[in-house]
Coordinates of C-alpha atoms in Angstrom, one line a residue:
Chain A
M24 CA 0.0 0.0 0.0
L25 CA 2.8 2.3 1.0
K26 CA 4.7 1.4 -2.2
T27 CA 1.6 2.3 -4.3
K28 CA 1.2 5.7 -2.6
A29 CA 4.9 6.4 -3.1
F30 CA 4.7 5.6 -6.8
S31 CA 1.6 7.7 -7.2
L32 CA 3.2 10.6 -5.5
L33 CA 6.3 10.2 -7.7
F34 CA 4.2 10.1 -10.8
V35 CA 2.4 13.3 -9.9
V36 CA 5.6 15.1 -9.2
V37 CA 7.2 14.0 -12.5
L38 CA 4.0 14.9 -14.4
L39 CA 3.9 18.4 -12.8
F40 CA 7.6 18.9 -13.5
T41 CA 7.4 18.0 -17.2
T42 CA 4.3 20.1 -17.7
L43 CA 6.0 23.1 -16.0
C44 CA 9.0 22.6 -18.2
A45 CA 6.8 22.7 -21.3
S46 CA 5.2 25.9 -20.1
A47 CA 8.5 27.5 -19.2
Q48 CA 9.7 27.0 -22.7
G49 CA 6.8 29.1 -23.8
I50 CA 6.9 27.7 -27.3
N51 CA 3.8 28.2 -29.3
T52 CA 4.2 26.9 -32.7
D53 CA 1.9 29.3 -34.4
T54 CA 3.7 32.3 -32.9
I55 CA 7.3 31.3 -32.5
S56 CA 9.1 33.9 -30.5
T57 CA 11.0 36.6 -32.4
S58 CA 14.7 35.9 -32.9
H59 CA 17.5 38.2 -32.2
S60 CA 18.4 40.1 -35.3
L61 CA 22.0 40.4 -36.3
S62 CA 22.7 44.0 -36.1
L63 CA 25.0 45.6 -38.7
A64 CA 27.4 46.6 -35.9
D65 CA 27.7 43.0 -34.8
S66 CA 28.2 41.8 -38.3
S67 CA 30.8 44.3 -39.1
Q68 CA 32.8 43.2 -36.1
V69 CA 32.7 39.7 -37.3
M70 CA 33.6 40.7 -40.8
Q71 CA 36.2 43.3 -40.2
K72 CA 39.2 42.9 -42.6
V73 CA 37.8 39.5 -43.7
G74 CA 35.3 40.0 -46.5
L75 CA 33.4 37.3 -48.3
S76 CA 35.7 34.4 -48.3
E77 CA 35.5 30.6 -48.1
E78 CA 37.1 30.7 -44.6
N79 CA 34.4 32.6 -42.9
L80 CA 31.3 31.0 -44.5
G81 CA 30.3 29.7 -41.1
D82 CA 30.0 33.3 -39.8
F83 CA 27.3 34.0 -42.2
K84 CA 25.2 31.0 -41.4
Q85 CA 24.2 32.5 -38.0
G86 CA 23.0 35.7 -39.8
I87 CA 21.1 33.7 -42.4
L88 CA 19.4 31.6 -39.8
E89 CA 18.3 34.7 -38.0
K90 CA 16.9 36.1 -41.3
V91 CA 15.0 32.9 -42.0
T92 CA 13.8 32.7 -38.4
E93 CA 12.6 36.3 -38.8
L94 CA 10.8 35.3 -41.9
T95 CA 9.0 32.4 -40.2
N96 CA 8.1 34.7 -37.3
H97 CA 6.5 37.1 -39.7
I98 CA 4.7 34.4 -41.6
A99 CA 3.2 33.1 -38.3
V100 CA 2.1 36.7 -37.4
I101 CA 0.7 37.4 -40.9
A102 CA -1.4 34.3 -40.9
D103 CA -2.6 34.6 -37.3
K104 CA -6.2 36.0 -37.5
K105 CA -6.3 36.4 -33.8
K106 CA -3.7 39.1 -34.0
D107 CA -4.4 42.8 -34.7
L108 CA -4.6 43.6 -38.4
V109 CA -2.3 46.6 -38.0
L110 CA 0.3 44.3 -36.5
R111 CA -0.2 41.7 -39.2
N112 CA 0.2 44.4 -41.9
E113 CA 3.4 45.6 -40.2
A114 CA 4.6 42.0 -40.4
V115 CA 3.9 42.0 -44.1
T116 CA 6.0 45.1 -44.6
A117 CA 8.8 43.7 -42.4
A118 CA 8.8 40.4 -44.2
K119 CA 9.0 42.0 -47.7
K120 CA 12.1 43.9 -46.5
L121 CA 13.9 40.7 -45.9
F122 CA 14.0 40.1 -49.7
L123 CA 16.2 41.5 -52.4
S124 CA 13.0 42.8 -54.0
D125 CA 9.3 42.2 -53.4
E126 CA 9.2 41.1 -57.1
K127 CA 11.1 38.0 -56.2
I128 CA 9.1 34.9 -57.1
V129 CA 7.4 32.3 -54.9
E130 CA 6.9 29.1 -56.9
I131 CA 4.3 26.9 -55.3
S132 CA 4.0 23.3 -56.4
S133 CA 1.3 20.9 -55.4
L134 CA 1.1 17.1 -55.1
N135 CA -1.9 17.0 -57.4
T136 CA -0.5 18.8 -60.4
T137 CA 2.7 19.4 -62.3
V138 CA 1.7 22.9 -62.9
T139 CA 3.2 25.4 -60.5
K140 CA 1.9 28.8 -59.4
K141 CA 4.3 31.6 -59.5
I142 CA 3.6 34.8 -57.6
P143 CA 5.6 37.7 -56.5
V144 CA 6.6 37.8 -52.8
R145 CA 4.4 40.8 -52.1
Q146 CA 1.4 39.0 -53.4
Y147 CA 2.3 35.9 -51.5
F148 CA 2.2 37.8 -48.2
S149 CA -1.0 39.5 -49.1
R150 CA -2.6 36.1 -49.8
L151 CA -1.3 34.9 -46.5
L152 CA -3.0 37.9 -44.8
N153 CA -6.4 37.1 -46.4
L154 CA -6.6 33.3 -46.0
P155 CA -10.2 32.2 -45.8
Y156 CA -9.8 30.4 -42.4
Y157 CA -11.1 31.5 -39.1
K158 CA -7.9 30.3 -37.4
V159 CA -4.7 29.0 -38.8
R160 CA -1.9 27.1 -37.1
I161 CA 1.6 27.0 -38.6
T162 CA 4.2 24.6 -37.3
F163 CA 7.8 25.0 -38.3
Y164 CA 10.1 22.1 -38.0
E165 CA 13.9 22.6 -37.6
I166 CA 14.1 25.9 -39.5
A167 CA 17.8 26.0 -38.7
H168 CA 19.0 24.4 -41.9
V169 CA 21.2 26.2 -44.4
S170 CA 23.0 24.6 -47.4
Q171 CA 26.6 25.2 -48.1
L172 CA 27.3 28.8 -49.2
E173 CA 29.1 29.1 -52.5
K174 CA 30.7 32.1 -54.1
A175 CA 29.3 33.1 -57.6
P176 CA 31.0 35.1 -60.4
D177 CA 29.3 38.3 -59.1
G178 CA 31.3 37.9 -55.9
K179 CA 28.2 37.3 -53.8
L180 CA 27.6 34.1 -51.8
Y181 CA 24.6 32.0 -52.6
G182 CA 22.9 29.3 -50.5
T183 CA 19.6 27.8 -49.7
A184 CA 17.7 27.9 -46.4
Y185 CA 15.1 25.2 -45.8
I186 CA 11.9 25.8 -43.9
F187 CA 9.8 22.7 -43.1
Q188 CA 6.3 23.8 -42.4
K189 CA 2.9 22.3 -41.5
F190 CA -0.1 24.5 -42.2
E191 CA -3.6 23.9 -40.7
G192 CA -6.7 26.0 -41.4
Y193 CA -9.8 25.9 -39.1
D194 CA -13.3 27.1 -39.6
N195 CA -15.3 29.0 -37.0
E196 CA -16.4 25.8 -35.3
N197 CA -12.7 24.9 -34.9
N198 CA -12.9 22.1 -37.5
L199 CA -9.7 21.4 -39.4
V200 CA -10.8 22.2 -43.0
Y201 CA -7.4 22.4 -44.7
T202 CA -3.9 21.1 -44.0
D203 CA -0.7 20.8 -45.9
R204 CA 2.9 20.2 -45.3
T205 CA 5.5 22.2 -47.3
I206 CA 9.2 22.6 -47.7
K207 CA 10.1 26.1 -48.5
K208 CA 13.5 26.4 -50.1
V209 CA 14.6 30.0 -49.8
E210 CA 17.4 31.5 -51.9
V211 CA 19.8 33.4 -49.7
V212 CA 22.3 35.9 -51.1
V213 CA 25.1 37.4 -49.1
D214 CA 26.5 40.6 -50.4
Q215 CA 28.8 43.1 -48.7
L216 CA 29.2 46.8 -48.2
T217 CA 32.8 48.0 -48.1
K218 CA 33.4 51.0 -45.8
S219 CA 36.7 52.7 -45.1
I220 CA 37.1 53.9 -41.6
G221 CA 40.4 55.6 -41.2
D222 CA 43.0 53.3 -42.6
Q223 CA 40.8 50.3 -42.1
T224 CA 38.5 48.7 -44.5
V225 CA 35.4 47.2 -43.0
Y226 CA 33.2 44.7 -44.8
I227 CA 29.6 44.6 -43.7
P228 CA 27.6 41.6 -44.9
I229 CA 24.2 42.2 -46.3
I230 CA 22.0 39.1 -46.1
R231 CA 18.9 39.1 -48.3
L232 CA 16.4 36.5 -49.3
G233 CA 15.6 35.7 -53.0
N234 CA 13.3 33.4 -54.8
I235 CA 11.4 30.8 -52.9
N236 CA 10.3 27.3 -54.0
V237 CA 7.4 25.9 -52.0
D238 CA 7.1 22.2 -52.4
E239 CA 4.0 20.5 -51.1
T240 CA 5.0 17.2 -49.6
K241 CA 3.4 14.1 -48.1
I242 CA 5.4 14.6 -45.0
Chain B
M7 CA 4.1 -4.3 -10.5
R8 CA 1.0 -3.0 -12.3
F9 CA 1.6 0.4 -10.8
I10 CA 5.2 0.4 -12.0
I11 CA 4.1 -0.4 -15.6
L12 CA 1.3 2.2 -15.4
F13 CA 3.8 4.7 -14.0
I14 CA 6.3 4.0 -16.8
L15 CA 3.6 4.3 -19.4
L16 CA 2.3 7.6 -18.0
L17 CA 5.8 8.9 -17.6
G18 CA 6.5 8.3 -21.3
G19 CA 3.3 10.1 -22.2
A20 CA 4.2 13.0 -19.9
L21 CA 7.6 13.4 -21.4
N22 CA 5.9 13.8 -24.8
L23 CA 3.7 16.6 -23.5
P24 CA 5.8 19.5 -24.5
L25 CA 6.0 18.2 -28.0
L26 CA 2.3 17.4 -28.3
S27 CA 1.3 20.7 -26.7
Q28 CA 3.0 22.4 -29.7
G29 CA 0.9 20.4 -32.1
V30 CA 4.0 18.6 -33.4
N31 CA 3.5 15.0 -34.3
P32 CA 6.7 13.2 -33.2
V33 CA 6.5 11.0 -36.3
E34 CA 6.6 14.1 -38.6
E35 CA 9.2 15.7 -36.4
S36 CA 11.4 12.6 -36.8
A37 CA 10.9 12.5 -40.5
F38 CA 11.9 16.1 -40.8
L39 CA 15.0 15.7 -38.6
H40 CA 16.3 12.6 -40.3
R41 CA 15.5 13.8 -43.8
V42 CA 18.5 14.3 -46.2
K43 CA 17.5 17.9 -46.6
S44 CA 19.8 19.1 -49.3
I45 CA 22.3 17.8 -51.8
T46 CA 25.0 19.4 -49.5
D47 CA 23.7 17.1 -46.8
F48 CA 23.9 14.1 -49.1
Q49 CA 27.4 15.0 -50.2
Q50 CA 28.6 15.5 -46.6
A51 CA 27.2 12.2 -45.5
F52 CA 28.3 10.3 -48.6
N53 CA 31.8 11.6 -48.1
Y54 CA 31.5 10.6 -44.5
L55 CA 32.3 14.0 -43.2
S56 CA 29.2 14.4 -41.1
T57 CA 26.1 12.4 -40.3
L58 CA 22.7 13.4 -41.5
R59 CA 22.1 15.1 -38.2
H60 CA 25.2 17.3 -38.9
V61 CA 27.3 15.6 -36.3
E62 CA 30.9 15.4 -37.4
V63 CA 32.0 11.9 -37.9
D64 CA 34.6 10.6 -35.5
D65 CA 37.3 8.4 -36.9
S66 CA 36.4 5.7 -34.4
D67 CA 33.0 5.5 -36.3
Y68 CA 34.9 5.0 -39.5
L69 CA 33.5 2.4 -41.8
Q70 CA 30.2 2.1 -40.2
T71 CA 28.3 0.5 -43.0
E72 CA 24.8 1.8 -42.0
F73 CA 25.7 5.2 -43.2
I74 CA 25.3 4.2 -46.9
V75 CA 21.9 2.5 -46.1
N76 CA 20.6 5.8 -44.8
L77 CA 21.4 7.4 -48.2
V78 CA 19.6 4.9 -50.3
D79 CA 15.9 5.0 -51.0
Q80 CA 14.8 1.9 -49.1
E81 CA 11.4 1.8 -50.7
K82 CA 13.2 1.2 -54.0
F83 CA 15.7 -1.3 -52.8
G84 CA 13.9 -3.0 -50.0
P85 CA 13.7 -2.9 -46.2
E86 CA 16.8 -1.8 -44.3
E87 CA 17.7 -5.2 -43.0
N88 CA 17.6 -6.8 -46.4
L89 CA 19.0 -3.8 -48.2
K90 CA 22.5 -5.0 -48.9
S91 CA 21.4 -8.4 -50.1
S92 CA 18.2 -7.3 -51.9
T93 CA 19.9 -6.5 -55.2
L94 CA 23.2 -7.6 -56.5
Y95 CA 24.0 -4.2 -57.7
L96 CA 23.5 -2.5 -54.4
E97 CA 25.5 -5.1 -52.5
T98 CA 28.5 -4.8 -54.8
F99 CA 28.1 -1.0 -55.0
C100 CA 28.2 -0.8 -51.2
D101 CA 31.2 -3.0 -51.0
Q102 CA 32.9 -0.8 -53.5
I103 CA 32.1 2.3 -51.5
I104 CA 33.4 0.8 -48.3
Q105 CA 36.7 -0.1 -50.1
D106 CA 36.9 3.4 -51.4
Y107 CA 36.5 4.9 -47.9
E108 CA 39.3 2.7 -46.7
K109 CA 41.5 4.1 -49.4
R110 CA 39.9 7.5 -49.0
V111 CA 39.2 7.8 -52.7
S112 CA 36.2 8.7 -54.8
P113 CA 34.6 11.5 -52.8
L114 CA 31.6 13.0 -54.4
N115 CA 32.4 16.5 -55.7
H116 CA 31.1 18.7 -58.4
Q117 CA 33.5 17.3 -61.0
K118 CA 31.9 13.9 -60.6
Y119 CA 28.2 14.6 -61.1
L120 CA 25.9 16.1 -63.7
V121 CA 22.4 17.4 -63.0
E122 CA 19.5 16.6 -65.2
A123 CA 16.4 18.7 -64.8
G124 CA 13.1 17.9 -66.5
F125 CA 11.1 21.1 -67.4
R126 CA 7.6 21.8 -68.4
V127 CA 7.9 24.2 -71.3
K128 CA 5.8 26.0 -73.9
W129 CA 7.0 25.3 -77.4
K130 CA 5.4 27.7 -79.9
G131 CA 2.5 28.2 -77.4
K132 CA 1.9 24.5 -76.8
E133 CA 2.7 22.5 -73.6
D134 CA 5.6 20.2 -73.9
L135 CA 8.5 18.6 -71.8
M136 CA 12.2 18.8 -72.2
Q137 CA 15.4 17.9 -70.2
I138 CA 18.4 20.0 -69.7
L139 CA 21.7 18.6 -68.5
F140 CA 23.9 20.8 -66.3
S141 CA 27.4 20.7 -65.0
K142 CA 28.9 22.7 -62.2
Q143 CA 31.9 24.8 -63.0
V144 CA 34.3 26.2 -60.4
D145 CA 36.8 28.8 -61.6
N146 CA 40.3 29.6 -60.2
F147 CA 38.8 32.0 -57.7
G148 CA 36.6 29.4 -56.2
Q149 CA 33.5 30.9 -57.7
S150 CA 31.0 28.4 -58.9
F151 CA 28.1 28.4 -61.3
W152 CA 26.1 25.9 -63.5
V153 CA 26.4 25.6 -67.2
I154 CA 24.3 23.8 -69.8
E155 CA 25.9 20.7 -71.2
G156 CA 23.1 19.5 -73.4
V157 CA 19.4 19.6 -74.0
S158 CA 16.9 16.9 -75.0
A159 CA 13.5 17.3 -76.6
D160 CA 11.8 15.9 -79.6
F161 CA 10.8 19.3 -80.8
L162 CA 14.5 20.4 -81.0
D163 CA 15.3 17.6 -83.5
L164 CA 15.6 18.5 -87.2
L165 CA 13.6 16.5 -89.6
P166 CA 15.3 13.5 -91.2
H167 CA 17.5 14.0 -94.3
D168 CA 15.7 13.4 -97.5
T169 CA 18.4 12.0 -99.8
T170 CA 16.4 12.6 -102.9
Q171 CA 16.8 16.3 -102.5
F172 CA 19.8 18.2 -103.8
I173 CA 20.8 21.6 -105.2
P174 CA 21.3 21.3 -109.0
P175 CA 24.8 21.7 -110.4
N176 CA 23.8 24.7 -112.6
S177 CA 22.3 26.7 -109.7
P178 CA 24.8 29.6 -109.7
D179 CA 24.0 30.3 -113.4
I180 CA 20.3 30.8 -112.7
N181 CA 20.6 32.7 -109.4
F182 CA 19.9 29.6 -107.3
L183 CA 16.3 29.6 -108.4
S184 CA 15.8 25.9 -108.0
F185 CA 17.3 26.0 -104.5
I186 CA 14.9 28.8 -103.5
E187 CA 12.1 26.9 -104.9
K188 CA 13.0 23.7 -103.1
L189 CA 13.3 25.6 -99.8
T190 CA 9.6 26.4 -99.9
V191 CA 9.3 22.9 -98.5
P192 CA 11.1 23.6 -95.2
E193 CA 11.5 19.9 -94.3
N194 CA 13.9 19.7 -97.2
S195 CA 16.4 22.2 -95.9
I196 CA 18.8 19.8 -94.0
A197 CA 19.2 17.8 -97.2
F198 CA 21.2 20.7 -98.7
A199 CA 23.9 20.7 -96.0
N200 CA 27.4 19.2 -96.5
P201 CA 27.0 15.5 -95.6
D202 CA 29.5 16.1 -92.8
F203 CA 27.2 18.6 -91.1
Q204 CA 26.1 17.7 -87.6
Y205 CA 23.5 19.8 -85.9
D206 CA 23.3 20.1 -82.2
R207 CA 20.2 20.6 -80.2
L208 CA 21.8 23.1 -77.9
S209 CA 22.2 25.7 -80.7
V210 CA 18.6 25.1 -81.7
F211 CA 17.6 25.5 -78.0
F212 CA 19.3 28.9 -77.7
Y213 CA 17.9 30.1 -81.0
A214 CA 14.4 29.0 -79.9
I215 CA 14.7 30.8 -76.6
Q216 CA 16.0 34.0 -78.4
Q217 CA 13.1 33.8 -80.8
K218 CA 10.7 33.3 -77.9
D219 CA 9.5 30.1 -79.5
L220 CA 10.5 28.2 -76.4
I221 CA 9.6 29.3 -72.8
L222 CA 10.6 27.4 -69.7
E223 CA 7.7 27.2 -67.2
N224 CA 9.0 25.2 -64.3
A225 CA 11.3 22.3 -63.3
L226 CA 9.5 19.0 -62.6
S227 CA 12.4 16.9 -61.6
I228 CA 16.0 17.1 -60.6
V229 CA 18.3 14.2 -60.9
F230 CA 22.0 14.0 -60.0
H231 CA 23.9 11.5 -62.1
C232 CA 27.0 10.7 -60.0
F233 CA 30.2 9.1 -61.5
N234 CA 32.5 9.2 -58.5
V235 CA 32.4 5.5 -57.7
E236 CA 34.6 3.6 -60.1
G237 CA 32.7 1.1 -62.2
W238 CA 29.3 2.5 -61.2
I239 CA 26.9 5.3 -62.0
Y240 CA 24.2 6.2 -59.5
Q241 CA 21.3 8.6 -59.4
V242 CA 20.3 10.8 -56.5
S243 CA 16.9 12.6 -56.4
E244 CA 14.6 14.0 -53.8
K245 CA 11.9 11.8 -52.4
N246 CA 9.3 13.1 -50.0
K247 CA 8.1 10.4 -47.6
L248 CA 6.7 10.3 -44.1
S249 CA 9.7 8.3 -42.8
D250 CA 13.2 8.8 -41.6
N251 CA 14.4 7.6 -45.0
S252 CA 13.4 10.7 -47.0
G253 CA 14.9 13.6 -48.9
W254 CA 17.9 13.3 -51.3
L255 CA 18.5 9.6 -51.7
I256 CA 20.1 7.2 -54.1
N257 CA 17.4 5.7 -56.2
K258 CA 19.2 4.0 -59.1
I259 CA 22.5 2.2 -59.4
E260 CA 23.9 0.9 -62.7
P261 CA 27.3 -0.4 -63.9
E262 CA 29.4 2.3 -65.5
R263 CA 28.9 2.9 -69.2
S264 CA 30.1 5.5 -71.7
F265 CA 28.4 8.8 -71.6
N266 CA 26.8 8.2 -75.0
Q267 CA 25.4 4.9 -73.8
Y268 CA 24.2 6.2 -70.5
L269 CA 22.7 9.5 -71.7
P270 CA 22.3 9.0 -75.4
Q271 CA 19.7 11.7 -75.6
Y272 CA 22.4 14.3 -75.1
S273 CA 24.9 12.9 -77.6
I274 CA 25.3 14.8 -80.9
P275 CA 22.7 13.3 -83.3
L276 CA 24.3 11.6 -86.2
N277 CA 23.7 13.1 -89.6
P278 CA 20.7 11.2 -90.8
L279 CA 22.5 10.6 -94.1
Y280 CA 24.8 8.2 -92.3
R281 CA 22.4 6.5 -90.1

């Protein structure tokens, strides 16, 4: 009897502990907390006297991951109908600024057809803002994946960041009416600004996002 | 005892609570985490530089045979436990790779693969399909870019040589009138070339693009043809599955052949006169 009580007590303690841990993490998949943006000052310290070279490719990855995380945060806010429309519009503006141009293309492929839709980034975010669902939930899986960066003949570095996303749309009775899982492959371009400060040349990396391929997947 | 079992079961469930509270399905999560996410991932893992979870490989792990199994599409070649014995090709291929690792030869790099992309296109306003073969170039400054090696599409082929057609011997005397007349049947045109003439589809492709007769719509498939393992050619392409064996995987293995035998669609077409 005593043993039973002891086990029950232990179980309750463990259950409470794990639940508290989950709460403490504060992770909500449809509104992932905003990442820390890499400020230009931080970047320039990293890049001082170095420039865009093979040796320091790793230094850019952190900046790219932060850009991509920023993008996913904006997507979560834009799609979240529970949030204030002003805030969601601000997220659209902020998201567009992450790109080389808001004319960059988002190519969307579906499992059911070989025909893809191509829309400019600005239109993509506008659509996200006006999705016909009462509530949406977006889950991002391991957004921290960036391919190898490679230098191109224009002197810029090119790479691809991967966003694995699950989308769920609910009606006003909280029924799941649409779901898809996509892999967003985001082109990343790292350019640099060269500034002379006294007798020193400082290279400031500029990380921008380019075209996006959105692949619907069975996963 | 019952309470212990119940406790363990409930504890297992409780430990999953954070994940489930986020709406994340552990199966999906696992599939995403273990997926070979990019061709860079594949290359790193194939060259045994890091695992698919981006953990650097320790030399003590060297020659773990399971690593190659994770890079093969198991749906295509059979379940994991039977993978090596399921096909003769795969078994021999794996042995070859293990030997290569021992000698530290045959890493996969850009000089040892070609990429073939299948495109949906519009040819003179109509839907069609074509393939383009690319290779990666890296210059002396380490700058890299892709170039087109060849194209393949039925609509880029010239019509067969009609051997009954010719330009008459007296043509210069009469301002090539017969020649002009015969060209009113466009299909005849190739018949008037020097018999040594060999057309190439790539030139036709560039011309068609410049004339806006050909518009590329979107890529439907991407296949890496890899030639780094001596005696073998293998193909890598992206496969989306809800399992840990997903992403960029080997889906075809063949004994090595000459380029013209392996990818004959990109070889220079023979002059129809000599076929």
